[in-house]
GROMACS .gro file of C-alpha atoms in nm:
model
  443
    1MET     CA    1   0.000   0.000   0.000
    2LEU     CA    2   0.283   0.241   0.088
    3ASN     CA    3   0.459   0.168  -0.240
    4LEU     CA    4   0.138   0.242  -0.431
    5LEU     CA    5   0.101   0.571  -0.240
    6ASP     CA    6   0.461   0.666  -0.318
    7GLU     CA    7   0.410   0.596  -0.689
    8THR     CA    8   0.090   0.803  -0.694
    9LEU     CA    9   0.249   1.101  -0.515
   10ALA     CA   10   0.557   1.083  -0.739
   11GLY     CA   11   0.332   1.145  -1.037
   12PHE     CA   12   0.224   1.478  -0.890
   13SER     CA   13   0.568   1.594  -0.771
   14GLY     CA   14   0.688   1.706  -1.114
   15GLY     CA   15   0.357   1.854  -1.224
   16SER     CA   16   0.258   2.218  -1.241
   17VAL     CA   17  -0.055   2.382  -1.109
   18ASP     CA   18  -0.284   2.535  -1.374
   19LEU     CA   19  -0.422   2.861  -1.233
   20ALA     CA   20  -0.580   2.983  -1.558
   21PRO     CA   21  -0.958   3.045  -1.561
   22ARG     CA   22  -1.158   2.740  -1.670
   23ARG     CA   23  -1.414   2.771  -1.947
   24PHE     CA   24  -1.756   2.618  -1.913
   25GLY     CA   25  -2.083   2.584  -2.105
   26ARG     CA   26  -2.442   2.489  -2.038
   27VAL     CA   27  -2.660   2.203  -2.160
   28VAL     CA   28  -2.939   2.347  -2.374
   29ALA     CA   29  -3.083   2.035  -2.543
   30CYS     CA   30  -3.078   1.656  -2.526
   31ASP     CA   31  -3.233   1.458  -2.810
   32GLY     CA   32  -3.184   1.094  -2.904
   33GLY     CA   33  -2.859   1.058  -2.713
   34LEU     CA   34  -2.716   1.386  -2.846
   35ILE     CA   35  -2.646   1.681  -2.616
   36GLU     CA   36  -2.621   2.041  -2.733
   37VAL     CA   37  -2.399   2.271  -2.527
   38SER     CA   38  -2.389   2.649  -2.559
   39GLY     CA   39  -2.102   2.877  -2.470
   40LEU     CA   40  -1.826   2.616  -2.497
   41GLY     CA   41  -1.626   2.579  -2.819
   42VAL     CA   42  -1.396   2.279  -2.789
   43PRO     CA   43  -1.232   2.055  -3.053
   44ILE     CA   44  -1.396   1.730  -3.161
   45GLY     CA   45  -1.280   1.446  -2.938
   46THR     CA   46  -1.266   1.658  -2.622
   47VAL     CA   47  -1.396   1.482  -2.311
   48CYS     CA   48  -1.602   1.708  -2.085
   49SER     CA   49  -1.750   1.671  -1.739
   50ILE     CA   50  -2.116   1.756  -1.684
   51THR     CA   51  -2.215   1.859  -1.333
   52HIS     CA   52  -2.581   1.874  -1.237
   53GLY     CA   53  -2.799   1.874  -0.928
   54GLY     CA   54  -2.665   1.703  -0.618
   55GLY     CA   55  -2.305   1.733  -0.731
   56GLN     CA   56  -2.334   1.430  -0.958
   57GLN     CA   57  -2.089   1.426  -1.247
   58HIS     CA   58  -2.104   1.259  -1.587
   59LEU     CA   59  -1.868   1.257  -1.886
   60ALA     CA   60  -1.943   1.340  -2.248
   61GLU     CA   61  -1.742   1.363  -2.570
   62ALA     CA   62  -1.761   1.637  -2.834
   63ILE     CA   63  -1.852   1.483  -3.170
   64GLY     CA   64  -1.960   1.783  -3.381
   65PHE     CA   65  -2.096   2.139  -3.410
   66ARG     CA   66  -2.431   2.284  -3.513
   67ASN     CA   67  -2.572   2.641  -3.516
   68GLY     CA   68  -2.310   2.773  -3.277
   69HIS     CA   69  -2.359   2.484  -3.032
   70THR     CA   70  -2.122   2.198  -2.953
   71ILE     CA   71  -2.274   1.853  -3.012
   72MET     CA   72  -2.176   1.596  -2.749
   73MET     CA   73  -2.252   1.234  -2.671
   74MET     CA   74  -2.264   1.100  -2.318
   75LEU     CA   75  -2.002   0.847  -2.211
   76GLY     CA   76  -2.275   0.671  -2.019
   77ASP     CA   77  -2.645   0.716  -1.946
   78THR     CA   78  -2.842   1.040  -1.982
   79VAL     CA   79  -3.055   0.967  -1.674
   80LEU     CA   80  -3.079   1.267  -1.435
   81LEU     CA   81  -2.935   1.505  -1.697
   82ARG     CA   82  -3.116   1.839  -1.681
   83PRO     CA   83  -3.116   2.168  -1.879
   84GLY     CA   84  -2.855   2.419  -1.769
   85ALA     CA   85  -2.610   2.162  -1.634
   86MET     CA   86  -2.253   2.296  -1.632
   87VAL     CA   87  -2.008   2.146  -1.884
   88ARG     CA   88  -1.631   2.178  -1.843
   89PRO     CA   89  -1.351   2.041  -2.068
   90GLU     CA   90  -1.122   1.777  -1.918
   91GLY     CA   91  -0.776   1.668  -2.035
   92LYS     CA   92  -0.633   1.711  -2.383
   93PRO     CA   93  -0.860   1.656  -2.684
   94GLY     CA   94  -0.785   1.355  -2.900
   95MET     CA   95  -0.513   1.220  -2.670
   96LEU     CA   96  -0.501   0.893  -2.476
   97THR     CA   97  -0.261   0.777  -2.205
   98VAL     CA   98  -0.065   0.466  -2.304
   99GLY     CA   99   0.234   0.268  -2.184
  100SER     CA  100   0.358  -0.068  -2.060
  101GLU     CA  101   0.173   0.002  -1.733
  102TYR     CA  102  -0.135  -0.148  -1.900
  103LEU     CA  103   0.030  -0.491  -1.929
  104GLY     CA  104  -0.108  -0.729  -1.671
  105ARG     CA  105  -0.420  -0.514  -1.629
  106ALA     CA  106  -0.782  -0.513  -1.746
  107VAL     CA  107  -0.931  -0.167  -1.801
  108ASP     CA  108  -1.234   0.002  -1.959
  109ALA     CA  109  -1.242   0.247  -2.250
  110SER     CA  110  -1.132   0.535  -2.023
  111GLY     CA  111  -0.830   0.343  -1.896
  112GLN     CA  112  -0.989   0.287  -1.554
  113PRO     CA  113  -0.916  -0.057  -1.400
  114ILE     CA  114  -1.191  -0.319  -1.388
  115ASP     CA  115  -0.975  -0.593  -1.235
  116GLY     CA  116  -0.994  -0.468  -0.877
  117GLY     CA  117  -0.636  -0.337  -0.878
  118GLY     CA  118  -0.503   0.012  -0.822
  119PRO     CA  119  -0.496   0.290  -1.080
  120VAL     CA  120  -0.297   0.247  -1.400
  121ASN     CA  121  -0.027   0.512  -1.370
  122ALA     CA  122   0.035   0.553  -1.743
  123THR     CA  123   0.155   0.901  -1.834
  124ARG     CA  124   0.266   0.888  -2.198
  125GLU     CA  125   0.019   1.055  -2.432
  126TRP     CA  126  -0.073   0.913  -2.772
  127PRO     CA  127  -0.318   1.041  -3.038
  128ALA     CA  128  -0.643   0.844  -3.038
  129GLY     CA  129  -0.618   0.821  -3.416
  130GLY     CA  130  -0.250   0.726  -3.411
  131TRP     CA  131   0.050   0.898  -3.567
  132ARG     CA  132   0.019   0.926  -3.946
  133THR     CA  133   0.319   0.758  -4.114
  134GLY     CA  134   0.430   0.714  -4.473
  135ALA     CA  135   0.340   0.402  -4.667
  136LEU     CA  136   0.706   0.301  -4.696
  137ASP     CA  137   0.737   0.282  -4.316
  138ARG     CA  138   0.529  -0.037  -4.329
  139ALA     CA  139   0.801  -0.299  -4.365
  140SER     CA  140   0.727  -0.623  -4.549
  141VAL     CA  141   0.614  -0.938  -4.368
  142THR     CA  142   0.907  -1.179  -4.372
  143GLN     CA  143   0.874  -1.400  -4.061
  144PRO     CA  144   0.601  -1.655  -3.983
  145PHE     CA  145   0.376  -1.611  -3.681
  146ASP     CA  146   0.296  -1.919  -3.472
  147THR     CA  147  -0.073  -1.928  -3.374
  148GLY     CA  148  -0.061  -2.272  -3.210
  149ILE     CA  149  -0.347  -2.394  -3.434
  150ARG     CA  150  -0.264  -2.675  -3.674
  151SER     CA  151  -0.497  -2.582  -3.961
  152MET     CA  152  -0.389  -2.215  -3.961
  153ASN     CA  153  -0.017  -2.284  -3.923
  154ALA     CA  154  -0.022  -2.540  -4.203
  155LEU     CA  155  -0.268  -2.403  -4.459
  156THR     CA  156  -0.304  -2.028  -4.393
  157THR     CA  157   0.031  -1.946  -4.235
  158LEU     CA  158   0.031  -1.599  -4.081
  159GLY     CA  159   0.327  -1.363  -4.060
  160ILE     CA  160   0.456  -1.124  -3.795
  161GLY     CA  161   0.302  -0.786  -3.878
  162GLN     CA  162   0.016  -0.930  -4.083
  163ARG     CA  163  -0.346  -0.816  -4.042
  164VAL     CA  164  -0.598  -1.101  -4.066
  165GLY     CA  165  -0.971  -1.135  -4.003
  166ILE     CA  166  -1.160  -1.424  -3.846
  167MET     CA  167  -1.498  -1.415  -4.019
  168ALA     CA  168  -1.805  -1.610  -3.920
  169GLY     CA  169  -2.166  -1.588  -3.811
  170SER     CA  170  -2.271  -1.588  -3.447
  171GLY     CA  171  -2.204  -1.899  -3.241
  172VAL     CA  172  -1.960  -2.065  -3.483
  173GLY     CA  173  -1.648  -2.043  -3.265
  174LYS     CA  174  -1.476  -1.707  -3.319
  175SER     CA  175  -1.422  -1.643  -2.948
  176VAL     CA  176  -1.294  -1.996  -2.885
  177LEU     CA  177  -1.047  -1.964  -3.174
  178MET     CA  178  -0.934  -1.629  -3.035
  179ASP     CA  179  -0.880  -1.793  -2.694
  180MET     CA  180  -0.661  -2.060  -2.851
  181ILE     CA  181  -0.451  -1.800  -3.032
  182VAL     CA  182  -0.397  -1.592  -2.715
  183ALA     CA  183  -0.300  -1.903  -2.517
  184GLY     CA  184  -0.045  -2.024  -2.773
  185ALA     CA  185   0.087  -1.706  -2.933
  186GLN     CA  186   0.454  -1.613  -2.915
  187ALA     CA  187   0.477  -1.235  -2.870
  188ASP     CA  188   0.647  -0.977  -2.649
  189ALA     CA  189   0.308  -0.829  -2.556
  190ILE     CA  190  -0.057  -0.912  -2.620
  191VAL     CA  191  -0.326  -0.643  -2.634
  192VAL     CA  192  -0.687  -0.764  -2.644
  193GLY     CA  193  -0.981  -0.534  -2.715
  194LEU     CA  194  -1.316  -0.687  -2.620
  195ILE     CA  195  -1.554  -0.443  -2.786
  196GLY     CA  196  -1.931  -0.485  -2.768
  197GLU     CA  197  -1.919  -0.838  -2.627
  198ARG     CA  198  -2.123  -0.988  -2.343
  199ALA     CA  199  -2.010  -0.894  -1.993
  200ARG     CA  200  -1.999  -1.263  -1.901
  201GLU     CA  201  -1.748  -1.328  -2.181
  202VAL     CA  202  -1.533  -1.042  -2.056
  203SER     CA  203  -1.527  -1.185  -1.705
  204ASP     CA  204  -1.447  -1.535  -1.830
  205PHE     CA  205  -1.171  -1.409  -2.059
  206VAL     CA  206  -1.003  -1.211  -1.782
  207SER     CA  207  -1.013  -1.507  -1.543
  208ARG     CA  208  -0.863  -1.740  -1.804
  209HIS     CA  209  -0.580  -1.526  -1.938
  210MET     CA  210  -0.472  -1.283  -1.666
  211GLY     CA  211  -0.338  -1.544  -1.427
  212GLY     CA  212   0.019  -1.675  -1.436
  213PRO     CA  213   0.326  -1.546  -1.624
  214ALA     CA  214   0.136  -1.497  -1.953
  215GLY     CA  215  -0.097  -1.248  -1.785
  216GLU     CA  216   0.194  -1.014  -1.709
  217ARG     CA  217   0.240  -0.941  -2.082
  218THR     CA  218  -0.131  -0.912  -2.161
  219ALA     CA  219  -0.345  -0.598  -2.157
  220ILE     CA  220  -0.724  -0.624  -2.185
  221ILE     CA  221  -0.950  -0.333  -2.280
  222ALA     CA  222  -1.312  -0.434  -2.230
  223VAL     CA  223  -1.622  -0.237  -2.330
  224PRO     CA  224  -1.937  -0.455  -2.303
  225ALA     CA  225  -2.233  -0.427  -2.537
  226ASP     CA  226  -2.445  -0.216  -2.300
  227HIS     CA  227  -2.199   0.076  -2.305
  228ALA     CA  228  -2.242   0.389  -2.516
  229ALA     CA  229  -2.138   0.382  -2.881
  230ASN     CA  230  -1.859   0.636  -2.837
  231LEU     CA  231  -1.719   0.434  -2.545
  232ARG     CA  232  -1.704   0.126  -2.767
  233LEU     CA  233  -1.522   0.325  -3.032
  234ARG     CA  234  -1.281   0.474  -2.777
  235GLY     CA  235  -1.209   0.125  -2.645
  236ALA     CA  236  -1.096   0.008  -2.990
  237MET     CA  237  -0.880   0.320  -3.030
  238LEU     CA  238  -0.724   0.274  -2.684
  239ALA     CA  239  -0.632  -0.090  -2.757
  240THR     CA  240  -0.476   0.006  -3.091
  241SER     CA  241  -0.291   0.303  -2.936
  242ILE     CA  242  -0.142   0.087  -2.660
  243ALA     CA  243  -0.021  -0.161  -2.923
  244GLU     CA  244   0.128   0.123  -3.130
  245GLU     CA  245   0.320   0.262  -2.834
  246LEU     CA  246   0.461  -0.082  -2.753
  247ARG     CA  247   0.559  -0.126  -3.119
  248SER     CA  248   0.744   0.208  -3.107
  249GLN     CA  249   0.967   0.049  -2.841
  250GLY     CA  250   1.064  -0.226  -3.088
  251LYS     CA  251   0.835  -0.494  -2.940
  252LYS     CA  252   0.650  -0.766  -3.130
  253VAL     CA  253   0.287  -0.710  -3.030
  254LEU     CA  254  -0.019  -0.926  -3.091
  255LEU     CA  255  -0.332  -0.711  -3.117
  256ILE     CA  256  -0.667  -0.891  -3.105
  257LEU     CA  257  -0.987  -0.694  -3.156
  258ASP     CA  258  -1.314  -0.873  -3.090
  259SER     CA  259  -1.506  -0.763  -3.275
  260LEU     CA  260  -1.453  -0.528  -3.567
  261THR     CA  261  -1.824  -0.548  -3.650
  262ARG     CA  262  -1.921  -0.402  -3.310
  263VAL     CA  263  -1.683  -0.113  -3.376
  264ALA     CA  264  -1.854  -0.052  -3.710
  265HIS     CA  265  -2.194  -0.065  -3.537
  266ALA     CA  266  -2.076   0.200  -3.288
  267ALA     CA  267  -1.945   0.424  -3.567
  268ARG     CA  268  -2.272   0.375  -3.756
  269GLU     CA  269  -2.473   0.480  -3.450
  270ILE     CA  270  -2.270   0.798  -3.410
  271GLY     CA  271  -2.287   0.877  -3.782
  272MET     CA  272  -2.665   0.832  -3.793
  273LEU     CA  273  -2.709   1.056  -3.486
  274LEU     CA  274  -2.516   1.327  -3.668
  275GLY     CA  275  -2.748   1.296  -3.966
  276GLU     CA  276  -2.511   1.114  -4.201
  277PRO     CA  277  -2.707   0.916  -4.462
  278GLY     CA  278  -2.680   0.538  -4.469
  279ALA     CA  279  -2.513   0.410  -4.786
  280ALA     CA  280  -2.423   0.038  -4.784
  281ARG     CA  281  -2.710  -0.145  -4.611
  282GLY     CA  282  -2.749   0.135  -4.358
  283TYR     CA  283  -2.378   0.190  -4.292
  284PRO     CA  284  -2.272   0.552  -4.351
  285PRO     CA  285  -1.935   0.606  -4.520
  286SER     CA  286  -1.772   0.716  -4.193
  287ALA     CA  287  -1.850   0.379  -4.028
  288LEU     CA  288  -1.670   0.180  -4.296
  289SER     CA  289  -1.378   0.423  -4.308
  290THR     CA  290  -1.340   0.389  -3.929
  291ILE     CA  291  -1.258   0.018  -3.950
  292THR     CA  292  -1.023   0.080  -4.243
  293LYS     CA  293  -0.828   0.335  -4.037
  294LEU     CA  294  -0.806   0.096  -3.740
  295ILE     CA  295  -0.675  -0.190  -3.952
  296GLU     CA  296  -0.415   0.027  -4.129
  297ARG     CA  297  -0.259   0.121  -3.795
  298ALA     CA  298  -0.132  -0.235  -3.746
  299GLY     CA  299   0.169  -0.384  -3.926
  300ASN     CA  300   0.549  -0.374  -3.917
  301SER     CA  301   0.743  -0.055  -3.848
  302ALA     CA  302   1.065  -0.002  -4.042
  303GLN     CA  303   1.166   0.281  -3.808
  304SER     CA  304   1.144   0.101  -3.471
  305GLY     CA  305   1.176  -0.260  -3.586
  306GLY     CA  306   0.863  -0.349  -3.391
  307ALA     CA  307   0.548  -0.509  -3.524
  308ILE     CA  308   0.176  -0.532  -3.458
  309THR     CA  309   0.022  -0.858  -3.573
  310GLY     CA  310  -0.347  -0.774  -3.594
  311ILE     CA  311  -0.619  -1.036  -3.563
  312TYR     CA  312  -0.972  -0.900  -3.598
  313THR     CA  313  -1.291  -1.098  -3.554
  314VAL     CA  314  -1.567  -1.001  -3.797
  315LEU     CA  315  -1.929  -1.102  -3.736
  316ALA     CA  316  -2.101  -1.193  -4.062
  317ASP     CA  317  -2.464  -1.092  -4.000
  318GLY     CA  318  -2.687  -1.377  -4.112
  319ASP     CA  319  -2.377  -1.574  -4.224
  320ASP     CA  320  -2.357  -1.333  -4.519
  321GLN     CA  321  -1.998  -1.317  -4.641
  322ASN     CA  322  -2.094  -1.017  -4.858
  323ASP     CA  323  -2.201  -0.806  -4.561
  324PRO     CA  324  -2.056  -0.451  -4.598
  325VAL     CA  325  -1.833  -0.484  -4.291
  326VAL     CA  326  -1.708  -0.828  -4.398
  327ASP     CA  327  -1.646  -0.711  -4.754
  328THR     CA  328  -1.466  -0.392  -4.643
  329ALA     CA  329  -1.248  -0.579  -4.394
  330ARG     CA  330  -1.164  -0.852  -4.645
  331SER     CA  331  -1.055  -0.593  -4.903
  332ILE     CA  332  -0.806  -0.422  -4.668
  333LEU     CA  333  -0.681  -0.716  -4.460
  334ASP     CA  334  -0.380  -0.931  -4.551
  335GLY     CA  335  -0.584  -1.249  -4.517
  336HIS     CA  336  -0.902  -1.395  -4.374
  337ILE     CA  337  -0.998  -1.710  -4.184
  338VAL     CA  338  -1.357  -1.813  -4.257
  339LEU     CA  339  -1.544  -2.030  -4.006
  340SER     CA  340  -1.827  -2.240  -4.150
  341ARG     CA  341  -2.150  -2.316  -3.967
  342ASP     CA  342  -2.190  -2.637  -4.170
  343ILE     CA  343  -1.849  -2.762  -4.056
  344ALA     CA  344  -1.927  -2.669  -3.696
  345GLN     CA  345  -2.253  -2.864  -3.714
  346ARG     CA  346  -2.054  -3.171  -3.820
  347GLY     CA  347  -1.867  -3.145  -3.490
  348ARG     CA  348  -1.527  -3.041  -3.623
  349TYR     CA  349  -1.357  -2.757  -3.436
  350PRO     CA  350  -1.207  -2.516  -3.516
  351ALA     CA  351  -1.457  -2.495  -3.801
  352VAL     CA  352  -1.211  -2.344  -4.050
  353ASP     CA  353  -1.331  -2.351  -4.410
  354VAL     CA  354  -1.003  -2.420  -4.589
  355GLY     CA  355  -1.142  -2.337  -4.932
  356GLN     CA  356  -1.253  -1.984  -4.840
  357SER     CA  357  -0.964  -1.899  -4.605
  358LEU     CA  358  -0.653  -1.727  -4.734
  359SER     CA  359  -0.324  -1.578  -4.613
  360ARG     CA  360  -0.186  -1.331  -4.863
  361VAL     CA  361   0.169  -1.347  -4.725
  362MET     CA  362   0.203  -1.725  -4.691
  363ASN     CA  363   0.397  -1.772  -5.016
  364ASP     CA  364   0.659  -1.521  -4.898
  365ILE     CA  365   0.732  -1.672  -4.557
  366VAL     CA  366   0.724  -2.056  -4.589
  367PRO     CA  367   0.946  -2.300  -4.785
  368PRO     CA  368   0.840  -2.427  -5.131
  369ALA     CA  369   0.780  -2.778  -4.999
  370HIS     CA  370   0.527  -2.641  -4.749
  371ILE     CA  371   0.350  -2.441  -5.020
  372LEU     CA  372   0.327  -2.747  -5.247
  373ALA     CA  373   0.182  -2.964  -4.969
  374ALA     CA  374  -0.076  -2.696  -4.882
  375ARG     CA  375  -0.185  -2.671  -5.247
  376ARG     CA  376  -0.231  -3.048  -5.269
  377PHE     CA  377  -0.435  -3.045  -4.950
  378ARG     CA  378  -0.655  -2.764  -5.077
  379ALA     CA  379  -0.710  -2.936  -5.411
  380LEU     CA  380  -0.817  -3.265  -5.250
  381ASN     CA  381  -1.040  -3.086  -4.999
  382ALA     CA  382  -1.209  -2.882  -5.276
  383THR     CA  383  -1.263  -3.195  -5.487
  384TYR     CA  384  -1.433  -3.376  -5.200
  385GLU     CA  385  -1.652  -3.080  -5.099
  386GLU     CA  386  -1.770  -3.027  -5.457
  387ASN     CA  387  -1.884  -3.389  -5.481
  388ARG     CA  388  -1.983  -3.441  -5.117
  389ASP     CA  389  -2.356  -3.481  -5.189
  390LEU     CA  390  -2.292  -3.738  -5.464
  391VAL     CA  391  -2.066  -3.941  -5.237
  392LEU     CA  392  -2.309  -3.936  -4.943
  393MET     CA  393  -2.601  -4.040  -5.165
  394GLY     CA  394  -2.400  -4.326  -5.315
  395ALA     CA  395  -2.440  -4.182  -5.666
  396TYR     CA  396  -2.066  -4.190  -5.734
  397ARG     CA  397  -1.901  -4.511  -5.850
  398PRO     CA  398  -1.535  -4.552  -5.754
  399GLY     CA  399  -1.295  -4.553  -6.047
  400GLN     CA  400  -1.465  -4.282  -6.253
  401ASP     CA  401  -1.241  -3.998  -6.126
  402ALA     CA  402  -0.892  -4.067  -5.990
  403ALA     CA  403  -0.872  -3.731  -5.809
  404LEU     CA  404  -1.207  -3.787  -5.636
  405ASP     CA  405  -1.109  -4.142  -5.543
  406LYS     CA  406  -0.794  -4.005  -5.378
  407ALA     CA  407  -0.996  -3.734  -5.199
  408ILE     CA  408  -1.245  -3.990  -5.066
  409ALA     CA  409  -0.967  -4.219  -4.946
  410MET     CA  410  -0.790  -3.936  -4.760
  411HIS     CA  411  -1.098  -3.750  -4.634
  412GLN     CA  412  -1.101  -3.901  -4.287
  413ALA     CA  413  -0.729  -3.832  -4.230
  414MET     CA  414  -0.763  -3.477  -4.364
  415SER     CA  415  -1.064  -3.407  -4.144
  416ALA     CA  416  -0.873  -3.533  -3.838
  417PHE     CA  417  -0.582  -3.307  -3.937
  418LEU     CA  418  -0.807  -2.999  -3.939
  419GLY     CA  419  -0.965  -3.074  -3.601
  420GLN     CA  420  -0.798  -2.976  -3.275
  421ASP     CA  421  -0.889  -2.973  -2.906
  422LYS     CA  422  -0.911  -2.637  -2.733
  423GLN     CA  423  -0.627  -2.718  -2.491
  424GLU     CA  424  -0.398  -2.858  -2.763
  425HIS     CA  425  -0.111  -2.648  -2.897
  426VAL     CA  426   0.050  -2.737  -3.231
  427GLY     CA  427   0.360  -2.539  -3.323
  428LEU     CA  428   0.436  -2.400  -3.666
  429PHE     CA  429   0.707  -2.652  -3.762
  430GLU     CA  430   0.512  -2.942  -3.616
  431ALA     CA  431   0.205  -2.847  -3.822
  432ALA     CA  432   0.410  -2.806  -4.143
  433GLY     CA  433   0.582  -3.141  -4.090
  434ALA     CA  434   0.250  -3.319  -4.027
  435LEU     CA  435   0.103  -3.162  -4.344
  436GLN     CA  436   0.394  -3.274  -4.563
  437GLU     CA  437   0.382  -3.622  -4.412
  438LEU     CA  438   0.008  -3.646  -4.478
  439MET     CA  439   0.044  -3.527  -4.838
  440ALA     CA  440   0.338  -3.760  -4.905
  441ASP     CA  441   0.083  -4.036  -4.978
  442ASP     CA  442  -0.059  -3.819  -5.257
  443GLU     CA  443   0.261  -3.818  -5.462
   0.00000   0.00000   0.00000
């Protein structure tokens, strides 16, 4: 306790006292979650405190301007808000506090701890939108990344600094796959953003991954589904900013954002409140550009030598792989892992659809023998899936197609290769060796 007190007081010892007059405004309107404030001109992104009757205090964020008024959105509930409440700016607009102090901690979108520990004494400031860098600062992906999952290591090998999406409908196993990656990943630091998920999942995730030595290099930013849209968006920005600051120190960081779709939903809600028209199935342009900006912040840094390997879960509404969020993410990501509901219903987990999954950097980071074995596996798997109904109905007679005969003969072994228990960890070289051994019978 005394050490914690010393650390807290040390943070104030070098600070200066601001004696300048503080500006304030008044709440003049509240409509549909939007608050209009008069007499206070602050930049977009500024967090303000709202004080009303009884000394109660709430927080709000400036998101726009209209007719001389500042448009704000509450970082919480509007209950008890009343006309004339005093609004004061807090902190620096558009800046977040980041640092290695977040490792080993679970916090909310404001950086406040939710794990029962003391305050996170992070002092380094970082832009919420990140530092804009040139395209040539994004170094190429040259080293493989070990996920610990056999099917991904062997058939869709990821690289350090790659951005990849895990795409599936609800209840197909995205969160379980994410758990397996966090448990088996090799990285200097792991930053996990749980955005718009169930509070129960947040609690379970923290209890599973924050204990033991691995928890000391893991930071969790959790914003459950019942929080305000701007809080969900700030949570995603905080997770990405923490990962960027760690990358600037030369560290290899694994950033997992679950889920990118909830971030797009939050950006859509804010855009619609501001009157922006819906374009692609109700998503305004700003919502889709928000996820593009988040994804582009990950990757390798030529300047620091660090890397952010980004893994983003994407919820395909109604299992529609042409959903605007899915399509936008797929177009900007360096690869995508598609989980199939049909495969999950057959009882094979992880339910990775090999035919639809792709890693765009695999050919650059694995040996030719590995690439050849993966191509053979994909060809046999595609042949079997195309003729699956004929085989199950007994309409196919063996001997008519040599490729299909080979696919049928190897189907059981290939299906066993793709399946994996949740607690099992299969390294990169082990998975590649098993794939080449399995495909040796196909030569």
